[in-house]
C-alpha cells in the first residue's frame, strides 16, 4: 500500500506530477477542514488556491463546479476524521520507533566504548547489528563516540 498524502512518498510524487498536484489539492482541503472551515468553503478555497498556484489548473478551471459537486456528494466526515486519527497515530508511531532506534544506537556505542573496544570494531559491530550503511554508521559514530 502506498501513502499518497502530500509530504509522503516523495519519489513517487516527483515521477507523477498529476498525483503530486492531486495530493496538494487534497491537503489544502484537509487543512481548511482541520481549521474548522465548513467543507464547501474549504473546497472552494482549495480550488481557487490551486488555480492561483498552477496546481491542477487546467482541470479545475474547466470543471470547477463538477469537482466541488463530486466531492460534496462523496465526502464522508466520519471516514475523514478516522483517517486523520490513523495518520496521526502512524506518524507518532514512526517517530517513536526512530527515537528508540537512536537511543539504542547511542547506548550501544557508549557500552562498547566503555568495554574499550576500538573505534573500528565498534563501527563494524554497529554496521552489522543495525544493518546500517557504512555512511550511516559513520554518522552515528561521529555523533556518539566520546573522544
Short mmCIF file of N, CA and C in Angstrom, two decimals:
data_model
loop_
_atom_site.label_atom_id
_atom_site.label_comp_id
_atom_site.label_asym_id
_atom_site.label_seq_id
_atom_site.Cartn_x
_atom_site.Cartn_y
_atom_site.Cartn_z
N UNK A 1 0.84 -1.16 0.00
CA UNK A 1 0.00 0.00 0.00
C UNK A 1 0.90 1.24 0.00
N UNK A 2 0.57 2.20 -0.83
CA UNK A 2 1.35 3.42 -0.93
C UNK A 2 0.61 4.57 -0.27
N UNK A 3 1.33 5.39 0.45
CA UNK A 3 0.76 6.59 1.06
C UNK A 3 0.95 7.72 0.05
N UNK A 4 -0.17 8.21 -0.48
CA UNK A 4 -0.08 9.28 -1.48
C UNK A 4 -0.50 10.62 -0.90
N UNK A 5 -0.50 10.73 0.43
CA UNK A 5 -0.77 12.02 1.05
C UNK A 5 0.41 12.94 0.80
N UNK A 6 0.13 14.23 0.70
CA UNK A 6 1.17 15.21 0.41
C UNK A 6 2.23 15.16 1.52
N UNK A 7 3.48 15.15 1.13
CA UNK A 7 4.58 15.09 2.07
C UNK A 7 5.10 13.68 2.27
N UNK A 8 4.42 12.70 1.73
CA UNK A 8 4.84 11.31 1.83
C UNK A 8 5.21 10.81 0.44
N UNK A 9 6.02 9.79 0.38
CA UNK A 9 6.36 9.12 -0.87
C UNK A 9 6.83 10.12 -1.94
N UNK A 10 7.84 10.88 -1.58
CA UNK A 10 8.33 11.95 -2.45
C UNK A 10 8.84 11.45 -3.81
N UNK A 11 9.42 10.26 -3.83
CA UNK A 11 9.94 9.72 -5.10
C UNK A 11 8.79 9.54 -6.09
N UNK A 12 7.70 8.95 -5.63
CA UNK A 12 6.54 8.74 -6.49
C UNK A 12 5.96 10.08 -6.94
N UNK A 13 5.87 11.02 -6.01
CA UNK A 13 5.30 12.33 -6.33
C UNK A 13 6.12 13.06 -7.40
N UNK A 14 7.43 12.90 -7.34
CA UNK A 14 8.27 13.56 -8.34
C UNK A 14 8.15 12.91 -9.71
N UNK A 15 7.77 11.64 -9.73
CA UNK A 15 7.63 10.94 -11.01
C UNK A 15 6.28 11.20 -11.66
N UNK A 16 5.28 11.57 -10.86
CA UNK A 16 3.94 11.77 -11.41
C UNK A 16 3.40 13.13 -10.94
N UNK A 17 3.51 14.11 -11.81
CA UNK A 17 3.12 15.48 -11.49
C UNK A 17 1.64 15.56 -11.09
N UNK A 18 0.77 14.86 -11.81
CA UNK A 18 -0.66 14.90 -11.51
C UNK A 18 -0.97 14.37 -10.12
N UNK A 19 -0.30 13.29 -9.76
CA UNK A 19 -0.50 12.72 -8.43
C UNK A 19 -0.06 13.70 -7.35
N UNK A 20 1.06 14.33 -7.57
CA UNK A 20 1.56 15.33 -6.62
C UNK A 20 0.57 16.49 -6.51
N UNK A 21 0.07 16.97 -7.63
CA UNK A 21 -0.87 18.08 -7.61
C UNK A 21 -2.18 17.68 -6.92
N UNK A 22 -2.63 16.47 -7.18
CA UNK A 22 -3.84 15.98 -6.51
C UNK A 22 -3.62 15.92 -5.00
N UNK A 23 -2.46 15.43 -4.58
CA UNK A 23 -2.15 15.34 -3.15
C UNK A 23 -2.13 16.73 -2.52
N UNK A 24 -1.59 17.71 -3.24
CA UNK A 24 -1.57 19.09 -2.73
C UNK A 24 -3.00 19.62 -2.60
N UNK A 25 -3.83 19.35 -3.60
CA UNK A 25 -5.23 19.79 -3.55
C UNK A 25 -5.93 19.20 -2.33
N UNK A 26 -5.81 17.89 -2.15
CA UNK A 26 -6.47 17.22 -1.01
C UNK A 26 -5.92 17.77 0.31
N UNK A 27 -4.62 17.99 0.38
CA UNK A 27 -4.01 18.54 1.59
C UNK A 27 -4.56 19.93 1.90
N UNK A 28 -4.76 20.72 0.86
CA UNK A 28 -5.31 22.07 1.05
C UNK A 28 -6.73 22.00 1.60
N UNK A 29 -7.53 21.08 1.08
CA UNK A 29 -8.90 20.89 1.59
C UNK A 29 -8.84 20.45 3.05
N UNK A 30 -7.99 19.49 3.36
CA UNK A 30 -7.88 18.97 4.73
C UNK A 30 -7.46 20.04 5.72
N UNK A 31 -6.53 20.90 5.30
CA UNK A 31 -6.09 21.98 6.20
C UNK A 31 -7.25 22.91 6.52
N UNK A 32 -8.07 23.19 5.53
CA UNK A 32 -9.24 24.03 5.77
C UNK A 32 -10.20 23.36 6.75
N UNK A 33 -10.45 22.07 6.54
CA UNK A 33 -11.34 21.34 7.44
C UNK A 33 -10.78 21.27 8.85
N UNK A 34 -9.48 21.05 8.96
CA UNK A 34 -8.84 20.98 10.28
C UNK A 34 -8.91 22.30 11.03
N UNK A 35 -8.97 23.39 10.27
CA UNK A 35 -9.08 24.71 10.88
C UNK A 35 -10.52 25.05 11.26
N UNK A 36 -11.43 24.12 10.96
CA UNK A 36 -12.83 24.33 11.33
C UNK A 36 -13.68 24.98 10.25
N UNK A 37 -13.11 25.16 9.08
CA UNK A 37 -13.85 25.74 7.96
C UNK A 37 -14.81 24.69 7.40
N UNK A 38 -16.06 25.06 7.13
CA UNK A 38 -17.00 24.09 6.57
C UNK A 38 -16.50 23.52 5.24
N UNK A 39 -16.95 22.32 4.92
CA UNK A 39 -16.47 21.60 3.74
C UNK A 39 -16.61 22.42 2.47
N UNK A 40 -17.77 22.99 2.22
CA UNK A 40 -17.97 23.72 0.97
C UNK A 40 -17.00 24.89 0.84
N UNK A 41 -16.79 25.61 1.93
CA UNK A 41 -15.84 26.73 1.90
C UNK A 41 -14.40 26.23 1.72
N UNK A 42 -14.08 25.13 2.40
CA UNK A 42 -12.73 24.55 2.26
C UNK A 42 -12.47 24.14 0.82
N UNK A 43 -13.46 23.54 0.20
CA UNK A 43 -13.32 23.13 -1.20
C UNK A 43 -13.15 24.33 -2.12
N UNK A 44 -14.00 25.31 -1.94
CA UNK A 44 -13.94 26.49 -2.79
C UNK A 44 -12.58 27.19 -2.66
N UNK A 45 -12.12 27.32 -1.40
CA UNK A 45 -10.81 27.95 -1.17
C UNK A 45 -9.70 27.13 -1.79
N UNK A 46 -9.75 25.79 -1.63
CA UNK A 46 -8.71 24.91 -2.18
C UNK A 46 -8.67 25.02 -3.71
N UNK A 47 -9.84 25.02 -4.33
CA UNK A 47 -9.89 25.14 -5.79
C UNK A 47 -9.27 26.45 -6.24
N UNK A 48 -9.69 27.56 -5.62
CA UNK A 48 -9.14 28.87 -6.01
C UNK A 48 -7.64 28.96 -5.75
N UNK A 49 -7.21 28.46 -4.61
CA UNK A 49 -5.79 28.48 -4.25
C UNK A 49 -4.97 27.66 -5.24
N UNK A 50 -5.46 26.48 -5.58
CA UNK A 50 -4.73 25.62 -6.52
C UNK A 50 -4.67 26.25 -7.92
N UNK A 51 -5.76 26.85 -8.35
CA UNK A 51 -5.75 27.53 -9.65
C UNK A 51 -4.71 28.64 -9.64
N UNK A 52 -4.71 29.44 -8.56
CA UNK A 52 -3.75 30.55 -8.44
C UNK A 52 -2.30 30.06 -8.44
N UNK A 53 -2.08 28.85 -7.93
CA UNK A 53 -0.72 28.30 -7.83
C UNK A 53 -0.40 27.29 -8.93
N UNK A 54 -1.22 27.28 -9.98
CA UNK A 54 -0.99 26.41 -11.14
C UNK A 54 -0.95 24.92 -10.76
N UNK A 55 -1.85 24.54 -9.86
CA UNK A 55 -1.98 23.15 -9.42
C UNK A 55 -3.32 22.64 -9.95
N UNK A 56 -3.28 21.64 -10.79
CA UNK A 56 -4.47 21.10 -11.45
C UNK A 56 -5.28 22.20 -12.14
N UNK A 57 -4.60 23.26 -12.51
CA UNK A 57 -5.26 24.45 -13.04
C UNK A 57 -6.14 24.15 -14.24
N UNK A 58 -5.63 23.36 -15.18
CA UNK A 58 -6.40 23.07 -16.39
C UNK A 58 -7.71 22.35 -16.06
N UNK A 59 -7.66 21.41 -15.15
CA UNK A 59 -8.86 20.66 -14.78
C UNK A 59 -9.81 21.52 -13.96
N UNK A 60 -9.26 22.22 -12.97
CA UNK A 60 -10.10 22.99 -12.06
C UNK A 60 -10.79 24.17 -12.74
N UNK A 61 -10.13 24.78 -13.70
CA UNK A 61 -10.78 25.88 -14.42
C UNK A 61 -11.95 25.37 -15.25
N UNK A 62 -11.73 24.27 -15.96
CA UNK A 62 -12.77 23.72 -16.84
C UNK A 62 -13.91 23.06 -16.06
N UNK A 63 -13.58 22.43 -14.93
CA UNK A 63 -14.58 21.61 -14.25
C UNK A 63 -14.72 21.94 -12.78
N UNK A 64 -14.58 23.19 -12.43
CA UNK A 64 -14.63 23.61 -11.03
C UNK A 64 -15.93 23.16 -10.35
N UNK A 65 -17.03 23.44 -10.96
CA UNK A 65 -18.33 23.09 -10.37
C UNK A 65 -18.47 21.58 -10.20
N UNK A 66 -18.07 20.83 -11.21
CA UNK A 66 -18.18 19.37 -11.17
C UNK A 66 -17.29 18.78 -10.06
N UNK A 67 -16.09 19.31 -9.93
CA UNK A 67 -15.17 18.82 -8.90
C UNK A 67 -15.76 19.05 -7.52
N UNK A 68 -16.22 20.27 -7.27
CA UNK A 68 -16.80 20.59 -5.96
C UNK A 68 -18.02 19.73 -5.70
N UNK A 69 -18.90 19.61 -6.69
CA UNK A 69 -20.12 18.82 -6.52
C UNK A 69 -19.81 17.35 -6.24
N UNK A 70 -18.85 16.79 -6.97
CA UNK A 70 -18.49 15.38 -6.78
C UNK A 70 -17.96 15.14 -5.36
N UNK A 71 -17.12 16.03 -4.88
CA UNK A 71 -16.56 15.87 -3.54
C UNK A 71 -17.65 16.04 -2.49
N UNK A 72 -18.52 17.01 -2.68
CA UNK A 72 -19.61 17.21 -1.72
C UNK A 72 -20.51 15.99 -1.64
N UNK A 73 -20.72 15.33 -2.76
CA UNK A 73 -21.59 14.15 -2.78
C UNK A 73 -20.93 12.92 -2.18
N UNK A 74 -19.61 12.84 -2.25
CA UNK A 74 -18.93 11.62 -1.80
C UNK A 74 -18.19 11.77 -0.48
N UNK A 75 -18.11 12.96 0.06
CA UNK A 75 -17.36 13.20 1.29
C UNK A 75 -18.02 12.49 2.48
N UNK A 76 -17.20 11.83 3.26
CA UNK A 76 -17.66 11.11 4.45
C UNK A 76 -16.88 11.67 5.64
N UNK A 77 -17.52 12.52 6.44
CA UNK A 77 -16.83 13.17 7.56
C UNK A 77 -16.29 12.15 8.55
N UNK A 78 -17.05 11.13 8.85
CA UNK A 78 -16.60 10.13 9.81
C UNK A 78 -15.33 9.43 9.32
N UNK A 79 -15.32 9.09 8.03
CA UNK A 79 -14.14 8.46 7.46
C UNK A 79 -12.96 9.43 7.46
N UNK A 80 -13.22 10.68 7.16
CA UNK A 80 -12.17 11.71 7.16
C UNK A 80 -11.55 11.81 8.55
N UNK A 81 -12.38 11.90 9.59
CA UNK A 81 -11.87 12.00 10.95
C UNK A 81 -11.08 10.76 11.35
N UNK A 82 -11.57 9.60 10.96
CA UNK A 82 -10.90 8.34 11.26
C UNK A 82 -9.53 8.30 10.57
N UNK A 83 -9.49 8.74 9.33
CA UNK A 83 -8.24 8.76 8.58
C UNK A 83 -7.23 9.70 9.23
N UNK A 84 -7.68 10.87 9.67
CA UNK A 84 -6.78 11.81 10.34
C UNK A 84 -6.21 11.20 11.62
N UNK A 85 -7.05 10.52 12.38
CA UNK A 85 -6.58 9.89 13.61
C UNK A 85 -5.55 8.80 13.28
N UNK A 86 -5.84 7.99 12.26
CA UNK A 86 -4.91 6.91 11.88
C UNK A 86 -3.58 7.49 11.41
N UNK A 87 -3.63 8.55 10.61
CA UNK A 87 -2.39 9.17 10.13
C UNK A 87 -1.59 9.73 11.30
N UNK A 88 -2.28 10.35 12.24
CA UNK A 88 -1.61 10.88 13.43
C UNK A 88 -0.96 9.78 14.24
N UNK A 89 -1.67 8.67 14.38
CA UNK A 89 -1.12 7.53 15.11
C UNK A 89 0.12 7.00 14.39
N UNK A 90 0.02 6.83 13.07
CA UNK A 90 1.15 6.30 12.30
C UNK A 90 2.36 7.23 12.39
N UNK A 91 2.13 8.53 12.31
CA UNK A 91 3.23 9.48 12.42
C UNK A 91 3.89 9.37 13.80
N UNK A 92 3.07 9.33 14.84
CA UNK A 92 3.60 9.21 16.20
C UNK A 92 4.34 7.90 16.41
N UNK A 93 3.80 6.82 15.88
CA UNK A 93 4.43 5.51 15.99
C UNK A 93 5.80 5.53 15.31
N UNK A 94 5.84 6.06 14.09
CA UNK A 94 7.11 6.11 13.35
C UNK A 94 8.14 7.00 14.04
N UNK A 95 7.68 8.12 14.61
CA UNK A 95 8.60 8.99 15.34
C UNK A 95 9.15 8.27 16.58
N UNK A 96 8.28 7.52 17.25
CA UNK A 96 8.70 6.75 18.41
C UNK A 96 9.72 5.69 18.06
N UNK A 97 9.49 4.99 16.95
CA UNK A 97 10.45 3.98 16.50
C UNK A 97 11.81 4.60 16.20
N UNK A 98 11.79 5.73 15.53
CA UNK A 98 13.05 6.40 15.17
C UNK A 98 13.79 6.85 16.43
N UNK A 99 13.06 7.38 17.40
CA UNK A 99 13.68 7.83 18.66
C UNK A 99 14.26 6.64 19.43
N UNK A 100 13.52 5.52 19.44
CA UNK A 100 14.00 4.33 20.14
C UNK A 100 15.27 3.79 19.48
N UNK A 101 15.30 3.79 18.16
CA UNK A 101 16.47 3.32 17.43
C UNK A 101 17.68 4.20 17.75
N UNK A 102 17.44 5.50 17.73
CA UNK A 102 18.52 6.46 18.02
C UNK A 102 19.07 6.23 19.43
N UNK A 103 18.19 6.04 20.40
CA UNK A 103 18.61 5.79 21.78
C UNK A 103 19.39 4.49 21.87
N UNK A 104 18.90 3.45 21.19
CA UNK A 104 19.59 2.17 21.21
C UNK A 104 20.98 2.26 20.62
N UNK A 105 21.11 2.96 19.54
CA UNK A 105 22.42 3.11 18.89
C UNK A 105 23.37 3.89 19.80
N UNK A 106 22.86 4.96 20.40
CA UNK A 106 23.70 5.76 21.31
C UNK A 106 24.20 4.90 22.47
N UNK A 107 23.30 4.12 23.07
CA UNK A 107 23.69 3.27 24.20
C UNK A 107 24.62 2.15 23.76
N UNK A 108 24.41 1.61 22.58
CA UNK A 108 25.26 0.55 22.04
C UNK A 108 26.69 1.06 21.89
N UNK A 109 26.84 2.21 21.28
CA UNK A 109 28.17 2.80 21.08
C UNK A 109 28.82 3.08 22.43
N UNK A 110 28.08 3.67 23.34
CA UNK A 110 28.61 4.02 24.66
C UNK A 110 29.08 2.78 25.42
N UNK A 111 28.27 1.73 25.39
CA UNK A 111 28.62 0.50 26.10
C UNK A 111 29.87 -0.14 25.53
N UNK A 112 29.94 -0.25 24.21
CA UNK A 112 31.13 -0.85 23.60
C UNK A 112 32.37 0.00 23.82
N UNK A 113 32.19 1.29 23.88
CA UNK A 113 33.32 2.16 24.14
C UNK A 113 33.79 1.98 25.58
N UNK A 114 32.86 1.84 26.52
CA UNK A 114 33.22 1.59 27.92
C UNK A 114 33.96 0.25 28.08
N UNK A 115 33.62 -0.71 27.21
CA UNK A 115 34.31 -2.00 27.23
C UNK A 115 35.66 -1.92 26.52
N UNK A 116 36.02 -0.73 26.10
CA UNK A 116 37.30 -0.40 25.49
C UNK A 116 37.54 -1.08 24.14
N UNK A 117 36.46 -1.28 23.38
CA UNK A 117 36.63 -1.76 22.01
C UNK A 117 37.14 -0.59 21.18
N UNK A 118 37.87 -0.89 20.16
CA UNK A 118 38.40 0.16 19.30
C UNK A 118 37.26 0.80 18.49
N UNK A 119 37.52 1.99 18.03
CA UNK A 119 36.53 2.69 17.23
C UNK A 119 36.17 1.87 15.99
N UNK A 120 37.17 1.26 15.37
CA UNK A 120 36.94 0.47 14.17
C UNK A 120 36.05 -0.74 14.45
N UNK A 121 36.27 -1.41 15.59
CA UNK A 121 35.45 -2.56 15.95
C UNK A 121 34.02 -2.14 16.27
N UNK A 122 33.87 -1.04 16.95
CA UNK A 122 32.53 -0.55 17.27
C UNK A 122 31.80 -0.18 15.99
N UNK A 123 32.49 0.45 15.08
CA UNK A 123 31.91 0.82 13.79
C UNK A 123 31.44 -0.43 13.04
N UNK A 124 32.26 -1.47 13.04
CA UNK A 124 31.91 -2.71 12.36
C UNK A 124 30.69 -3.35 13.01
N UNK A 125 30.66 -3.42 14.34
CA UNK A 125 29.54 -4.03 15.06
C UNK A 125 28.26 -3.22 14.88
N UNK A 126 28.38 -1.92 14.87
CA UNK A 126 27.23 -1.04 14.65
C UNK A 126 26.64 -1.30 13.27
N UNK A 127 27.49 -1.39 12.29
CA UNK A 127 27.09 -1.67 10.91
C UNK A 127 26.35 -3.00 10.82
N UNK A 128 26.86 -4.01 11.49
CA UNK A 128 26.27 -5.36 11.45
C UNK A 128 24.96 -5.43 12.23
N UNK A 129 24.97 -4.95 13.47
CA UNK A 129 23.81 -5.10 14.36
C UNK A 129 22.59 -4.34 13.84
N UNK A 130 22.79 -3.13 13.39
CA UNK A 130 21.66 -2.28 12.98
C UNK A 130 21.45 -2.26 11.47
N UNK A 131 22.24 -3.04 10.74
CA UNK A 131 22.12 -3.12 9.28
C UNK A 131 22.13 -1.73 8.64
N UNK A 132 23.11 -0.94 9.06
CA UNK A 132 23.27 0.42 8.54
C UNK A 132 24.28 0.41 7.40
N UNK A 133 24.16 1.40 6.54
CA UNK A 133 25.19 1.57 5.52
C UNK A 133 26.46 2.07 6.22
N UNK A 134 27.56 2.01 5.53
CA UNK A 134 28.82 2.49 6.10
C UNK A 134 28.70 3.97 6.45
N UNK A 135 28.04 4.73 5.57
CA UNK A 135 27.89 6.17 5.80
C UNK A 135 27.03 6.45 7.03
N UNK A 136 25.93 5.70 7.17
CA UNK A 136 25.07 5.89 8.34
C UNK A 136 25.82 5.54 9.63
N UNK A 137 26.57 4.45 9.58
CA UNK A 137 27.34 4.04 10.76
C UNK A 137 28.34 5.13 11.15
N UNK A 138 29.00 5.71 10.17
CA UNK A 138 29.96 6.79 10.43
C UNK A 138 29.28 8.00 11.06
N UNK A 139 28.10 8.33 10.57
CA UNK A 139 27.37 9.47 11.12
C UNK A 139 27.08 9.25 12.60
N UNK A 140 26.57 8.06 12.93
CA UNK A 140 26.29 7.76 14.34
C UNK A 140 27.56 7.75 15.18
N UNK A 141 28.62 7.20 14.65
CA UNK A 141 29.89 7.17 15.39
C UNK A 141 30.38 8.59 15.66
N UNK A 142 30.31 9.43 14.66
CA UNK A 142 30.74 10.81 14.85
C UNK A 142 29.86 11.54 15.86
N UNK A 143 28.63 11.15 15.92
CA UNK A 143 27.68 11.80 16.83
C UNK A 143 27.85 11.34 18.27
N UNK A 144 28.12 10.04 18.47
CA UNK A 144 28.08 9.49 19.83
C UNK A 144 29.42 8.97 20.38
N UNK A 145 30.44 8.86 19.58
CA UNK A 145 31.73 8.37 20.07
C UNK A 145 32.38 9.47 20.91
N UNK A 146 32.69 9.14 22.15
CA UNK A 146 33.31 10.11 23.07
C UNK A 146 34.82 10.10 22.85
N UNK A 147 35.35 11.26 22.57
CA UNK A 147 36.78 11.36 22.26
C UNK A 147 37.60 11.62 23.49
#
